[in-house]
Amino acid sequence: MTTYDFLIAGAGFAGATCAERLAASGKRILIIDRRPHIGGNAFDTYDANGILIHPYGPHIFHTNSKRVFAYLSRFTDWRFYEHRVLAQANGKLYPLPINRLTLNALYGLDLDEAGAAAYFEKVRIPKDEIKTSEDVVLASVGEDLCEKFFRGYTRKQWGLDLSELSAGVAARIPTRTNDDDRYFSDTYQFMPAQGYTKMFERMLDHPNIEIRLATDFFAVRASLSAQQIIFTGPIDAYFDYRYGHLPYRSLRFEHEHLSNVARQQQVGTVNYPNDHAYTRITEFKHLTGQTHAGTSIVREYPESKGDPYYPIPRPDNEALFKRYAALAAAEPGVHFAGRLAEYRYYNMDQVVAAALAMTEKKLGVSPA
Ligand code: FAD
Ligand code: UDP
């Protein structure tokens, strides 16, 4: 039986970053994933019509971290892309995040920047303490904009009211008084030029790395020999749900190809806060810049059951996670990394940053 230095469960951003760093420092790695592909939720592939799609929902790379950007740039070149989103209210589409243009179009106003700031000041509902996502939204844009753009979307996405979610969820969406209609304002906003999967292939292309797909950690762990383990799946599953299930939100993705439609919607994503069972529609060609006579879109339907996609940030879940984290800290030779194992609403760049930090601080790898 081969003895590996590390067995890594999960070949998404967390697992692949750890594998790459450890292999480069001379460790022998076996990385497995229960899915038949690498890349985790960021996996992309060509659909039957030849369009590059993201089977697990749209993934747009953005970061303020020069270090993460430089690290990933070793494995891909990039296509400049700034994501834009429109949200439907009363049958019309408006820029989101809410900005000056949103206010003027929605209310038939002609505000300049100072006027937009004064408008928010007039409608906002000040809060002594910002604890929940409702506090965040009401304190910045007030009741009407909350109802038009946030409450319904959040109810659909999480099955919860804004007031039941930690502040960090709605705080992901800024409010602007200018005309900036980009969804993200990070310094680096790019898509991997040949796609995420190609980037992952390069990360894992190392003689010290062996990959086994369609392989479940729990089914094979007893038959494998490794000095240490890095687990990037759901932390409650690792401990066999000892303290009960840690809630994760799931999604169902409805993919559709439209032949002979070169462009279906004006921007990459259109959100539907108060209409339809789905939250948003994304058209992949905007993200990838691909040229094709047809187009492919995905609708996202939030679900309570199914594959775990989102940790659900609220205080009682955080308390349950802490109990699992205490078990994790006492588990000899096993390290937990990534969005599901750390139960953090991480973006891709945050997963990479956390994995780099873990390999350096905990596993003694010299800085990337
Ligand atoms: P994952 O990508 O989930 O990888 C974990 C892997 O572990 C999976 O492949 C899984 O199959 C495997 N695994 C689990 N259990 C086992 C087991 N028992 N045995 C073997 N393998 C196992 N981030 C952004 O920065 N920008 C975006 O635009 C963006 N959009 C998103 C859209 C959606 C719909 C979702 C759900 C997420 C989005 N994210 C986005 C977040 C991004 O997907 C995550 O931050 C990132 O992919 C997490 O990487 P990870 O390695 O922690 O987890
Ligand atoms: N949100 C909302 N309306 C929108 C977009 C976002 O209420 O039109 C809220 C909602 O609670 C959502 C959160 O802001 O879950 C974060 O949105 P983001 O687009 O960052 O979610 P993700 O892409 O991670 O699903």
Short mmCIF file of C-alpha atoms in Angstrom, two decimals, residues 2 7 9 41 51 76 91 96 133 137 141 159 171 188 234 236 257 266 272-273 276 283 286 293 309 312 341 353 359:
data_model
loop_
_atom_site.label_atom_id
_atom_site.label_comp_id
_atom_site.label_asym_id
_atom_site.label_seq_id
_atom_site.Cartn_x
_atom_site.Cartn_y
_atom_site.Cartn_z
CA THR A 2 1.39 3.42 -0.98
CA LEU A 7 -4.73 12.50 1.75
CA ALA A 9 -10.64 15.00 0.43
CA ASN A 41 -18.24 24.09 -7.33
CA ILE A 51 -20.79 26.72 -24.72
CA THR A 76 -3.94 30.78 -15.67
CA GLY A 91 -41.66 44.40 -14.23
CA LEU A 96 -27.99 46.41 -8.52
CA SER A 133 -29.22 41.50 7.58
CA VAL A 137 -30.59 46.94 4.66
CA VAL A 141 -31.79 52.11 2.12
CA GLY A 159 -35.93 30.26 3.28
CA ALA A 171 -23.59 43.42 3.79
CA TYR A 188 -8.83 42.48 -9.48
CA PRO A 234 -19.00 19.37 5.27
CA ASP A 236 -20.73 17.71 10.30
CA HIS A 257 -29.57 26.41 -24.32
CA GLN A 266 -28.34 42.76 -21.31
CA TYR A 272 -35.71 38.37 -9.60
CA PRO A 273 -36.30 39.44 -5.98
CA HIS A 276 -40.54 33.49 -10.02
CA GLU A 283 -26.01 34.04 -19.24
CA HIS A 286 -21.16 37.53 -20.76
CA ALA A 293 -24.52 31.71 -32.53
CA TYR A 309 -23.71 24.87 -1.29
CA ILE A 312 -26.28 29.60 6.58
CA ALA A 341 -15.43 22.45 6.47
CA ALA A 353 -6.17 32.85 1.04
CA THR A 359 -0.30 25.37 4.61
#
